[in-house]
Coordinates of N, CA, C and O in Angstrom, one line a residue:
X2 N 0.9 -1.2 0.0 CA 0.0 0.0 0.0 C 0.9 1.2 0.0 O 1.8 1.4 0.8
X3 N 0.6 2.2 -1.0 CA 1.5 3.6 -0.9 C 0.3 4.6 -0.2 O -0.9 4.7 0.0
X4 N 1.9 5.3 -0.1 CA 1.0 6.9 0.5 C 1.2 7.5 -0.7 O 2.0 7.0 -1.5
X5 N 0.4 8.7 -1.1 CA 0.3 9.4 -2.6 C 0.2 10.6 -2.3 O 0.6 11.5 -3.0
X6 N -0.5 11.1 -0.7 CA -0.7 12.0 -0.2 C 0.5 13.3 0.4 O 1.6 12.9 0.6
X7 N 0.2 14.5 0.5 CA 1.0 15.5 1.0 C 1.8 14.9 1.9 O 1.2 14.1 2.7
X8 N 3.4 15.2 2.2 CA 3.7 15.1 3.3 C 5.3 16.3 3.4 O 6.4 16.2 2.9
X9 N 5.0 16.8 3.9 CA 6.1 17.6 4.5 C 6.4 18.8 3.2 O 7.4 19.3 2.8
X10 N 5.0 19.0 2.8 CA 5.3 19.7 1.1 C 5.4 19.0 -0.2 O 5.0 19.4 -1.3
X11 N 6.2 17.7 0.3 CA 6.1 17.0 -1.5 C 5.3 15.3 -0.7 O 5.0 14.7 0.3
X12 N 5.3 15.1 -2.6 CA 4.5 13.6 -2.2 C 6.3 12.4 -1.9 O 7.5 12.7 -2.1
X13 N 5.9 11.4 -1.6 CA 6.2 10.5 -1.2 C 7.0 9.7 -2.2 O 6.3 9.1 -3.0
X14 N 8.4 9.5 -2.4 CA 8.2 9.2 -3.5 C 9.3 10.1 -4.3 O 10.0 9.4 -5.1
X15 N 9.7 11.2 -4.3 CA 10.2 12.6 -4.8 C 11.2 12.6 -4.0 O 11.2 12.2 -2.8
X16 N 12.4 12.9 -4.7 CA 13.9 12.9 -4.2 C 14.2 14.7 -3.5 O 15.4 15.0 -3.3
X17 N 13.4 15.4 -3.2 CA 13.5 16.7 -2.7 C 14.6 17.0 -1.6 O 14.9 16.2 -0.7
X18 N 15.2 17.9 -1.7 CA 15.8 17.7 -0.4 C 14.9 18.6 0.7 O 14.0 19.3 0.4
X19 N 15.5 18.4 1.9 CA 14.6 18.8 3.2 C 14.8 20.1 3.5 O 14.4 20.5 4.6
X20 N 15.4 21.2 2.4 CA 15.3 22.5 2.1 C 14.0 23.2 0.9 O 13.6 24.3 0.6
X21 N 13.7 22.0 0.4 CA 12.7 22.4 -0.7 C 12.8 22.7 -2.1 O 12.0 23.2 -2.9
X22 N 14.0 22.2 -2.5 CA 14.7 22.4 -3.8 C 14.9 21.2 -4.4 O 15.6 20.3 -3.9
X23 N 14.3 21.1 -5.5 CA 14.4 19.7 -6.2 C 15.8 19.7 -6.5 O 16.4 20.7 -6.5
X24 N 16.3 18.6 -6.7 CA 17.7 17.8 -7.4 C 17.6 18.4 -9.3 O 16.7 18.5 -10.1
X25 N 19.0 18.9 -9.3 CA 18.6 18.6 -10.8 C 19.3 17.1 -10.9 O 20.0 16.4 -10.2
X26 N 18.6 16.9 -12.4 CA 19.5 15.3 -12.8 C 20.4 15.7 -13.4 O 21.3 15.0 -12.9
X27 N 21.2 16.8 -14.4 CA 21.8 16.6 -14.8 C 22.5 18.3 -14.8 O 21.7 18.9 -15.6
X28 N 22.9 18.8 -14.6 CA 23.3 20.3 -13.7 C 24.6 20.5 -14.9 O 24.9 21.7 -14.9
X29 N 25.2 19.8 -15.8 CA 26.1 20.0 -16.9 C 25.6 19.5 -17.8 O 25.2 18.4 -17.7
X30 N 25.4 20.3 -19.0 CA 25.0 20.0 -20.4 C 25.8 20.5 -21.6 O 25.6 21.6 -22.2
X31 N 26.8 19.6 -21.8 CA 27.9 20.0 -23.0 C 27.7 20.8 -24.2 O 28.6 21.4 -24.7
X32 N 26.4 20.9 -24.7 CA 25.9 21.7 -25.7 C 25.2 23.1 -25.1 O 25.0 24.0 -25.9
X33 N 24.9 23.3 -24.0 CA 24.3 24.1 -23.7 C 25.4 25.2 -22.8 O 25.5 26.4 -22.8
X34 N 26.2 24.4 -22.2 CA 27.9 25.2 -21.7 C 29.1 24.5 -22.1 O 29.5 23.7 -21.2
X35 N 29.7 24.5 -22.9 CA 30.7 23.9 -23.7 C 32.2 24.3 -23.3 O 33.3 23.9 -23.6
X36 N 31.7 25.6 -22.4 CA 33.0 26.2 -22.0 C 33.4 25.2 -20.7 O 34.4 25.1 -20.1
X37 N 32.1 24.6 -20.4 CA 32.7 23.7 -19.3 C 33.5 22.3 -18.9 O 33.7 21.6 -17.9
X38 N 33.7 22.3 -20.6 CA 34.9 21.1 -20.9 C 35.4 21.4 -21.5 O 36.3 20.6 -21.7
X39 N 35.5 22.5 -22.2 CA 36.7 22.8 -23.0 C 37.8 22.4 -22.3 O 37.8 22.6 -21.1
X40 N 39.0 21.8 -22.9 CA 40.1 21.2 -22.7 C 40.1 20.3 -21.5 O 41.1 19.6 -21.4
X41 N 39.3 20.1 -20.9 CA 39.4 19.3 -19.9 C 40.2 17.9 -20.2 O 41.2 17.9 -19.6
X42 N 40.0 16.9 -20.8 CA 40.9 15.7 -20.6 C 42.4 15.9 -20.9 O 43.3 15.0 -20.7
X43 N 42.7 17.6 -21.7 CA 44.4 17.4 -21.6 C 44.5 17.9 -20.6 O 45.4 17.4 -19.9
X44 N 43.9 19.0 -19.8 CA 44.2 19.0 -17.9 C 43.7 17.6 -17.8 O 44.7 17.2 -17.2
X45 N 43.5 17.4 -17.8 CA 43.0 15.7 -16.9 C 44.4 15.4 -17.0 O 45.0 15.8 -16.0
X46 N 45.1 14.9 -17.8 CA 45.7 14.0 -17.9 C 47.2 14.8 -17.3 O 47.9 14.2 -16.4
X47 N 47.7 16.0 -17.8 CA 48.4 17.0 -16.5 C 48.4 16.8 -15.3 O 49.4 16.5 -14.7
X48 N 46.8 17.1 -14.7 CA 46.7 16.9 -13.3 C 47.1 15.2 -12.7 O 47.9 14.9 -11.8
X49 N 46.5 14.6 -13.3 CA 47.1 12.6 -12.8 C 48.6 13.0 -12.6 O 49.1 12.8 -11.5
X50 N 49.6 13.8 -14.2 CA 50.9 13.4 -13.5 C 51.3 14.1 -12.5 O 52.0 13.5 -11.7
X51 N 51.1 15.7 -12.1 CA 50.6 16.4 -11.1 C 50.6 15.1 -9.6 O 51.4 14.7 -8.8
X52 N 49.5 14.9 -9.9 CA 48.9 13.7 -8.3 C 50.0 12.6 -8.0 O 50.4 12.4 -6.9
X53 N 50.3 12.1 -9.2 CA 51.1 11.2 -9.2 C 52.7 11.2 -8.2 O 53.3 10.5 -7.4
X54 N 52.8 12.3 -9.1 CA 54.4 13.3 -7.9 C 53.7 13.5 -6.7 O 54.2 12.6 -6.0
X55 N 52.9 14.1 -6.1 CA 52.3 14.0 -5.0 C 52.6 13.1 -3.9 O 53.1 13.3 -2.8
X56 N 52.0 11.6 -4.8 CA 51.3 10.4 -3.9 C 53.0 9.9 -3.9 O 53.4 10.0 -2.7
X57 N 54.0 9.5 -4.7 CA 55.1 9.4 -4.7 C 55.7 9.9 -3.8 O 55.6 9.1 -2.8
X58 N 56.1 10.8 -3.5 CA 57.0 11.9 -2.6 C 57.1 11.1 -1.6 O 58.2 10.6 -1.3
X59 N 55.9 11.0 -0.7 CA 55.6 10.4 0.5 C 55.9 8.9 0.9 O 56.1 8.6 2.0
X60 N 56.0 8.1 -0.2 CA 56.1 6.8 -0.4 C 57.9 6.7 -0.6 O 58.6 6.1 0.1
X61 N 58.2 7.5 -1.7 CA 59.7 7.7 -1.5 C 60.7 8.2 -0.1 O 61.8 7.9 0.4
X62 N 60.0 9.0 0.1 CA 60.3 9.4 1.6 C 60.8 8.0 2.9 O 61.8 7.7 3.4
X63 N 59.8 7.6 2.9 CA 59.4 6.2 3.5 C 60.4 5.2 3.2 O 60.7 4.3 4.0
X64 N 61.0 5.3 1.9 CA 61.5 4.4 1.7 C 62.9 5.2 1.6 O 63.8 4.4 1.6
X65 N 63.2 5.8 1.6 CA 64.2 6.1 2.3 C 64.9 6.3 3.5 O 66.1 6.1 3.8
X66 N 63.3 7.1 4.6 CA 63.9 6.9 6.0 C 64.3 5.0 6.3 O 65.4 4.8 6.8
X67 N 63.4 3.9 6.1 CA 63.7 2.8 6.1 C 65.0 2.3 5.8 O 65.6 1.5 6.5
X68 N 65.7 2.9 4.6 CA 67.0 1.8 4.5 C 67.8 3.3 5.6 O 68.7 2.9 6.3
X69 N 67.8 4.3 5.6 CA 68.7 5.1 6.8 C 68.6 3.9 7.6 O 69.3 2.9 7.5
X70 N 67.6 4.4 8.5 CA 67.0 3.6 10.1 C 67.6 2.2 9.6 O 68.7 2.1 10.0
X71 N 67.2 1.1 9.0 CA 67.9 -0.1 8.9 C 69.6 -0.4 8.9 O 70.0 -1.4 9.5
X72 N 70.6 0.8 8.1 CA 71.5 1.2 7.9 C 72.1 1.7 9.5 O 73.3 1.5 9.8
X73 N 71.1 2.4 10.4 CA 71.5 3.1 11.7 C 71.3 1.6 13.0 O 71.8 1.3 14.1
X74 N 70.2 0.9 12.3 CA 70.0 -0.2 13.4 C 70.8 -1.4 12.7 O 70.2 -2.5 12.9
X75 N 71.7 -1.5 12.0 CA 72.5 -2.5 11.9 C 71.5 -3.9 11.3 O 71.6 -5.0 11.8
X76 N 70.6 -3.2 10.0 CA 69.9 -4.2 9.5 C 68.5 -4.6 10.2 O 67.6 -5.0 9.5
X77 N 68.6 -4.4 11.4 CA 66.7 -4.7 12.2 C 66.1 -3.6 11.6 O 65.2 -4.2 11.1
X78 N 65.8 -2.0 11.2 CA 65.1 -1.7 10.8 C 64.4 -1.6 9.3 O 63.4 -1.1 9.0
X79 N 65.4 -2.5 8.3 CA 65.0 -3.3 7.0 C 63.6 -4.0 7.0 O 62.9 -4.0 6.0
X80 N 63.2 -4.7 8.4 CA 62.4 -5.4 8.3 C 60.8 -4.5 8.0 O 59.7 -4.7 7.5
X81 N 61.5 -3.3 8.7 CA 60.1 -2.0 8.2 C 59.3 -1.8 6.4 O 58.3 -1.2 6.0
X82 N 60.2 -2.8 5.9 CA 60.0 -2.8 4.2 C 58.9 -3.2 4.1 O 58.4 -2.6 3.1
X83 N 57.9 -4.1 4.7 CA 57.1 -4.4 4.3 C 55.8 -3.3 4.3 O 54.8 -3.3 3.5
X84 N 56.0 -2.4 5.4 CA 55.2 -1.5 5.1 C 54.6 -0.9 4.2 O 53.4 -0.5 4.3
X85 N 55.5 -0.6 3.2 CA 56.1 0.4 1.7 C 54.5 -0.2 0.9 O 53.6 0.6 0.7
X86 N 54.3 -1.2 0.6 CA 53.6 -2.0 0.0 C 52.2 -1.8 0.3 O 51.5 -1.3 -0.6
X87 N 51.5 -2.1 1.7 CA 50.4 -1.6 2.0 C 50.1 -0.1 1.7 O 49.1 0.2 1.2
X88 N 51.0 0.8 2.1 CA 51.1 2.0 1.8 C 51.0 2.9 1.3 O 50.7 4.1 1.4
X89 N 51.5 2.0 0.2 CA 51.8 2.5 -1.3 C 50.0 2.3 -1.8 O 49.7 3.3 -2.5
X90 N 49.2 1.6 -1.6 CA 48.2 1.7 -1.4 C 47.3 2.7 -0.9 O 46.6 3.4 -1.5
X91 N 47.3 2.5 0.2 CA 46.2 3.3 1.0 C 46.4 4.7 1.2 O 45.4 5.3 1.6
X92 N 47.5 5.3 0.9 CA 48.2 6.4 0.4 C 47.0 7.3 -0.5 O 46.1 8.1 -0.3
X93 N 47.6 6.6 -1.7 CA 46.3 7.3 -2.9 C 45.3 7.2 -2.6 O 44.6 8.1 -2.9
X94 N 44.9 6.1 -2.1 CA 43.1 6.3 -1.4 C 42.8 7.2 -0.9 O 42.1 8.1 -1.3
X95 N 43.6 7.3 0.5 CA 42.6 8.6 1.5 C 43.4 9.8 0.4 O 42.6 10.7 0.0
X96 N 44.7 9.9 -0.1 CA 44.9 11.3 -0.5 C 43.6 11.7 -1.8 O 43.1 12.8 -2.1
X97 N 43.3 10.6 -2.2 CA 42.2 11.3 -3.7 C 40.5 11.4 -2.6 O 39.7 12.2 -2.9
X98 N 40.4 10.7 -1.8 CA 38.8 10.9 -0.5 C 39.4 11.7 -0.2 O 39.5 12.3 -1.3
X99 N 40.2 12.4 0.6 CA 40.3 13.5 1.1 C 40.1 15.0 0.0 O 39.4 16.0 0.3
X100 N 40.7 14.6 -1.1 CA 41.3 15.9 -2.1 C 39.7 15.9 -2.4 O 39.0 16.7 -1.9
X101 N 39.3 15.0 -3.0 CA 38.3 15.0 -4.0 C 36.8 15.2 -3.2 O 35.8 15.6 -3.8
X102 N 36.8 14.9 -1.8 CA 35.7 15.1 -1.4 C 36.2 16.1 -0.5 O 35.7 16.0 0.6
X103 N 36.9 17.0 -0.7 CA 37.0 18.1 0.2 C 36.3 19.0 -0.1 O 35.2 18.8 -0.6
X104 N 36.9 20.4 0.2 CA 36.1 21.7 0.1 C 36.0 22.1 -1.4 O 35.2 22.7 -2.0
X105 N 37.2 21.4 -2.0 CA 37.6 21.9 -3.3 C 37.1 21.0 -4.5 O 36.8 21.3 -5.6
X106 N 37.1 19.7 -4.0 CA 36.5 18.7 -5.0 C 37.2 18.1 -6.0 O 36.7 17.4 -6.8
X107 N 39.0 18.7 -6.0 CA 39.3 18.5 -6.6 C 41.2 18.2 -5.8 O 41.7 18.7 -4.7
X108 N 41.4 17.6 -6.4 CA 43.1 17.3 -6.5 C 44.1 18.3 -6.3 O 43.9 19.4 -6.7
X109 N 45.4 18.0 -5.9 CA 46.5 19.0 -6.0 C 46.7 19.4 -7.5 O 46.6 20.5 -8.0
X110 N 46.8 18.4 -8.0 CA 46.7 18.6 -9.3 C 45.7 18.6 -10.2 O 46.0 18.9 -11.4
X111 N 44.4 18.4 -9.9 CA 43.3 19.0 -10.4 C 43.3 21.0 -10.2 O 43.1 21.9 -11.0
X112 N 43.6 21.2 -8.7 CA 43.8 22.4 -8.6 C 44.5 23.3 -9.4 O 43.9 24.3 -10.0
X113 N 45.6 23.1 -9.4 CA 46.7 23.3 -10.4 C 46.1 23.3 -12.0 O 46.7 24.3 -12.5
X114 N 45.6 22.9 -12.7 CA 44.8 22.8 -13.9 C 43.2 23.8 -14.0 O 42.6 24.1 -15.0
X115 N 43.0 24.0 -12.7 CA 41.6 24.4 -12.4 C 40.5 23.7 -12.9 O 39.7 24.2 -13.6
X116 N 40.5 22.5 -12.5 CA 39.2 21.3 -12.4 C 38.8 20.9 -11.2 O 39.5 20.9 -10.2
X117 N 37.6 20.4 -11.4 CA 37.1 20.1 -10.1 C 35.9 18.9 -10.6 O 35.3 18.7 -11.7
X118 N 35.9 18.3 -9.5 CA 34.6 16.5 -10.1 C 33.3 17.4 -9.2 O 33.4 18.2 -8.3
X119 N 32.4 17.1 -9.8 CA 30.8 17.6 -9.2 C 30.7 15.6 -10.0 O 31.3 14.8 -10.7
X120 N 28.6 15.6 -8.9 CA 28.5 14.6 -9.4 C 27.6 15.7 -10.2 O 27.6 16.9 -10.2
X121 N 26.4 14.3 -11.3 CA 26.2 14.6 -12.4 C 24.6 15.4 -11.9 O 23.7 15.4 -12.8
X122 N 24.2 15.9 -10.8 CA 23.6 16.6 -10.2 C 24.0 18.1 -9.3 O 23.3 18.8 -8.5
X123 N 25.1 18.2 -9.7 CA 26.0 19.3 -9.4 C 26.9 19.2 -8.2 O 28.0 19.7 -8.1
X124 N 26.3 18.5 -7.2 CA 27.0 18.4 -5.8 C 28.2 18.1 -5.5 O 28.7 17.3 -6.3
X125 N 29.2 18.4 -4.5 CA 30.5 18.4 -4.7 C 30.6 17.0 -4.1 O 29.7 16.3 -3.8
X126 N 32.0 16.8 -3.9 CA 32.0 15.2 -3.9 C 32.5 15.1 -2.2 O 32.9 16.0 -1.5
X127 N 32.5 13.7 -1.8 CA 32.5 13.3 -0.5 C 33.3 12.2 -0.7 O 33.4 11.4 -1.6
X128 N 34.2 12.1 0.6 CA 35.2 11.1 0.8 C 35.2 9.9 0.2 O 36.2 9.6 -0.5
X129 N 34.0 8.7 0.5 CA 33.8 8.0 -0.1 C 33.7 7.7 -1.7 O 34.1 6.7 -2.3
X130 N 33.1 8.7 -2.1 CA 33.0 9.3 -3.8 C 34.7 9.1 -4.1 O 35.2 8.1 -4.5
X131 N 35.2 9.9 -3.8 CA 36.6 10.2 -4.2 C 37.4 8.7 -3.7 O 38.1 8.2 -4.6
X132 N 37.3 8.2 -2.7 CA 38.1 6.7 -2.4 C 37.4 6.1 -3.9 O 38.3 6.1 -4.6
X133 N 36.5 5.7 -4.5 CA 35.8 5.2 -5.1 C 36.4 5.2 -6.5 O 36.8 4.3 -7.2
X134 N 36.4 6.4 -6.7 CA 37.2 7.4 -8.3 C 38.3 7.1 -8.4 O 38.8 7.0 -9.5
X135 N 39.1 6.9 -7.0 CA 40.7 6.6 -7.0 C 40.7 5.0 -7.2 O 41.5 4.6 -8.0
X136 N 39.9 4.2 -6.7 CA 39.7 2.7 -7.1 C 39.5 2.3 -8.5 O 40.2 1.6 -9.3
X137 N 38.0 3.0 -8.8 CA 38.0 2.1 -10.1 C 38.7 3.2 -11.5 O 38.8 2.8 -12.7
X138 N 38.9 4.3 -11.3 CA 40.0 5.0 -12.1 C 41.5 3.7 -12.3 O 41.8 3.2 -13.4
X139 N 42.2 3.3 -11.2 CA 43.3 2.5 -10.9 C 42.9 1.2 -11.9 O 43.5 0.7 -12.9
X140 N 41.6 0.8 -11.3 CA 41.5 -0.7 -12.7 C 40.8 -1.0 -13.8 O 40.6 -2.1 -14.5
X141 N 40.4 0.7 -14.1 CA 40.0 0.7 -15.5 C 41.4 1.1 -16.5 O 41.5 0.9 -17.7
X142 N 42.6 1.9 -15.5 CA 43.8 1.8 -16.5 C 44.7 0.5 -16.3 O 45.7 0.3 -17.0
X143 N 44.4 -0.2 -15.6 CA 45.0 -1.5 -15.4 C 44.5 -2.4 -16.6 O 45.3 -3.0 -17.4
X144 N 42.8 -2.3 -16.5 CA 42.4 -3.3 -17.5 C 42.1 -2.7 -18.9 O 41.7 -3.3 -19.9
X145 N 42.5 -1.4 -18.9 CA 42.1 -1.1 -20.5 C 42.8 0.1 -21.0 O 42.3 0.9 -21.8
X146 N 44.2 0.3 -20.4 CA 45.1 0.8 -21.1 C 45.4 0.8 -22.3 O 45.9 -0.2 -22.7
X147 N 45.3 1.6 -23.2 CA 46.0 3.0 -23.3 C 44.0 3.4 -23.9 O 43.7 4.5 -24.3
X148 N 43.1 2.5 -23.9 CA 41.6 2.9 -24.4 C 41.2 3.5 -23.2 O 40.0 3.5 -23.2
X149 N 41.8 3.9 -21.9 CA 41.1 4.3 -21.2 C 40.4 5.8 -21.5 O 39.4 6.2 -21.0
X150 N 41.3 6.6 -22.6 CA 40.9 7.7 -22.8 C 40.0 8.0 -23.9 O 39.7 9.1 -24.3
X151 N 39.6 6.5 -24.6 CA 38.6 6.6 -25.9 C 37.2 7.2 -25.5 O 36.5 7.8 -26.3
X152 N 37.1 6.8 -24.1 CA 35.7 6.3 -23.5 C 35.2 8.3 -23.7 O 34.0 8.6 -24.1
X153 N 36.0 9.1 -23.4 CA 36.6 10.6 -22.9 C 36.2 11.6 -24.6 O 35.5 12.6 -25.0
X154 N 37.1 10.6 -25.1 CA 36.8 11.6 -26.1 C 35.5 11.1 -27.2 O 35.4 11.6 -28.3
X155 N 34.5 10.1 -26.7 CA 33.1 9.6 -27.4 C 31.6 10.1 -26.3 O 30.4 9.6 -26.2
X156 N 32.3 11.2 -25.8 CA 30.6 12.1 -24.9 C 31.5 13.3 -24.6 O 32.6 13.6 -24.2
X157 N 30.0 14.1 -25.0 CA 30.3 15.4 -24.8 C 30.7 16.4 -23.2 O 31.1 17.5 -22.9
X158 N 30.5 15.2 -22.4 CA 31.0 15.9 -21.1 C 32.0 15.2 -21.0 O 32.0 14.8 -19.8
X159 N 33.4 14.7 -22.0 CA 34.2 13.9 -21.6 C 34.7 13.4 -20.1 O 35.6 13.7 -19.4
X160 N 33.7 12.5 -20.0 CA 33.9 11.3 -18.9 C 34.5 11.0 -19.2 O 34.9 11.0 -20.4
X161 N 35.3 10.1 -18.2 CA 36.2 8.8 -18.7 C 35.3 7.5 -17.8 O 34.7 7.7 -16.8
X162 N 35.4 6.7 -18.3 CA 34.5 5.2 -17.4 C 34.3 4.9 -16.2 O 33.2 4.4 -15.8
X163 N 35.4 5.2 -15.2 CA 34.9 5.8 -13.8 C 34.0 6.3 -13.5 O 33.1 6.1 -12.6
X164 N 34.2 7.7 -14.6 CA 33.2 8.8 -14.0 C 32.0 8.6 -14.6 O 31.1 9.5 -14.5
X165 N 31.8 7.6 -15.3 CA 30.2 7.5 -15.9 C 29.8 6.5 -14.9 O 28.5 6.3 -14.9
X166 N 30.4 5.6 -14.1 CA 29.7 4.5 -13.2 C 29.4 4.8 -12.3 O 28.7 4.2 -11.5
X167 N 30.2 6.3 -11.9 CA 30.2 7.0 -10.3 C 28.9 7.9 -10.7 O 27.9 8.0 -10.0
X168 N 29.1 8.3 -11.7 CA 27.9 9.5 -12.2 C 28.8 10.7 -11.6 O 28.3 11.5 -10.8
X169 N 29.7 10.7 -11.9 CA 30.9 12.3 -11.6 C 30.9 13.0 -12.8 O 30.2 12.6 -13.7
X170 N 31.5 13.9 -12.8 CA 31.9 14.7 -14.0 C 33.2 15.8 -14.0 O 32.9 16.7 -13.1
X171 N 33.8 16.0 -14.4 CA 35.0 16.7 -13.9 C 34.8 18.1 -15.1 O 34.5 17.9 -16.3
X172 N 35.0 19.4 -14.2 CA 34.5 20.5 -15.2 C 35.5 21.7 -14.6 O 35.8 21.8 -13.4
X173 N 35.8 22.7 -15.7 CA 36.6 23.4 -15.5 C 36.0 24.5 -14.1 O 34.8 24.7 -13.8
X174 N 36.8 24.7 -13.8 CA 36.5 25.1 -11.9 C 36.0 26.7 -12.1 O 35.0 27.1 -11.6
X175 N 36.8 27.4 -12.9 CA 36.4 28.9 -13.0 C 35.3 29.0 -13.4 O 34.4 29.5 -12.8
X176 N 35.3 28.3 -14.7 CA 33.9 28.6 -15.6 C 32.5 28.2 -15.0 O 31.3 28.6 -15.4
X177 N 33.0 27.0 -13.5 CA 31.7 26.6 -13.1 C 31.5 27.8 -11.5 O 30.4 28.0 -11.0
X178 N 32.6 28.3 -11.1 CA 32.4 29.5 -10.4 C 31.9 30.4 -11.0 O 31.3 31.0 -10.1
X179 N 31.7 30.8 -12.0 CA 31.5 32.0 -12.9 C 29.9 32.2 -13.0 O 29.1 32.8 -12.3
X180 N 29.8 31.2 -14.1 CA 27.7 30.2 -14.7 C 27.3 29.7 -13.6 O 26.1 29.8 -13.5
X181 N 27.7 29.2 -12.9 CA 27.1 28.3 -11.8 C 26.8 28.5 -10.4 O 25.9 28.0 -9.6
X182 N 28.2 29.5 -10.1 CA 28.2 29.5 -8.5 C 28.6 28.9 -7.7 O 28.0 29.2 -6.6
X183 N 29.5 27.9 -7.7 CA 29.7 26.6 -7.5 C 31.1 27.4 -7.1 O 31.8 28.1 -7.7
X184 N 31.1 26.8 -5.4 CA 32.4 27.2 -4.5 C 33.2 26.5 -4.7 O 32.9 25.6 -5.5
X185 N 34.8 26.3 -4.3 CA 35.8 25.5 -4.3 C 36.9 26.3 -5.7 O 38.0 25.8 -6.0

């Protein structure tokens, strides 16, 4: 049995938020603001090597206090190697949830390019969003290198395949401060 009836202003049913403002579905339309991809996938691909020096630094770091300290403890702190590995992991996770669902929505090196991911309803992104983006971004270039960028350049809001399963969209940051209003 449904309810069909008034409740709280909308019916039952209706994705509203608890402010009174409907969702848009689709808050970017490539033909209708075009300025808001222009060039985007060659910053895309800038910004990755950008992130990439980033996520490195930290990991290199690591691996070098390790062989010091192993070098200073006469070989017992060698055994710290194994760390490097999990690390090297979980590293780019929280760093892309943190970047990507922050204030900014965007990356060290998203910033640096002036892009930013909204999902495909304008909203900025959240930690999990972003752990998510950094996951299956990682095994869609794993499993379909060097086509990972075909997917990018065949829709007008050049997605890449990540971002069409997350429903993200990555858009030039000024242009969406400018038309849009959209902070970060």
């Amino acid at each position: 049995m449904s309810d069909t009836g008034p409740r709280n202003g909308s019916q039952q049913g209706d994705t509203w938020r608890s402010n009174g403002t409907p969702p848009r579905a689709h808050a970017f339309d490539p033909y209708a603001q075009p300025d808001l991809f222009r060039g985007v996938l060659a910053r895309r691909s800038v910004a990755f090597l950008v992130d990439v020096v980033v996520i490195s630094i930290p990991i290199i770091l690591a691996w070098v206090f390790i062989a010091v300290f192993g070098v200073m403890t006469l070989g017992l702190g060698w055994g710290l190697f194994w760390l490097i590995s999990p690390a090297s992991i979980i590293w780019p996770i929280v760093y892309y949830g943190m970047s990507l669902g922050g204030p900014h929505s965007a990356t060290w090196g998203m910033r640096m390019m002036d892009l930013q991911m909204r999902t495909f309803s304008g909203q900025p992104g959240y930690f999990v969003l972003g752990a998510a983006h950094a996951v299956l971004f990682w095994a869609s270039v794993s499993l379909l290198t060097p086509l990972v960028l075909v997917v990018g350049l065949l829709n007008g809001r050049r997605q890449l395949l990540h971002d069409l399963v997350l429903g993200t969209v990555v858009v030039n940051a000024s242009v969406a401060r400018a038309k849009l209003g959209y902070a970060g």
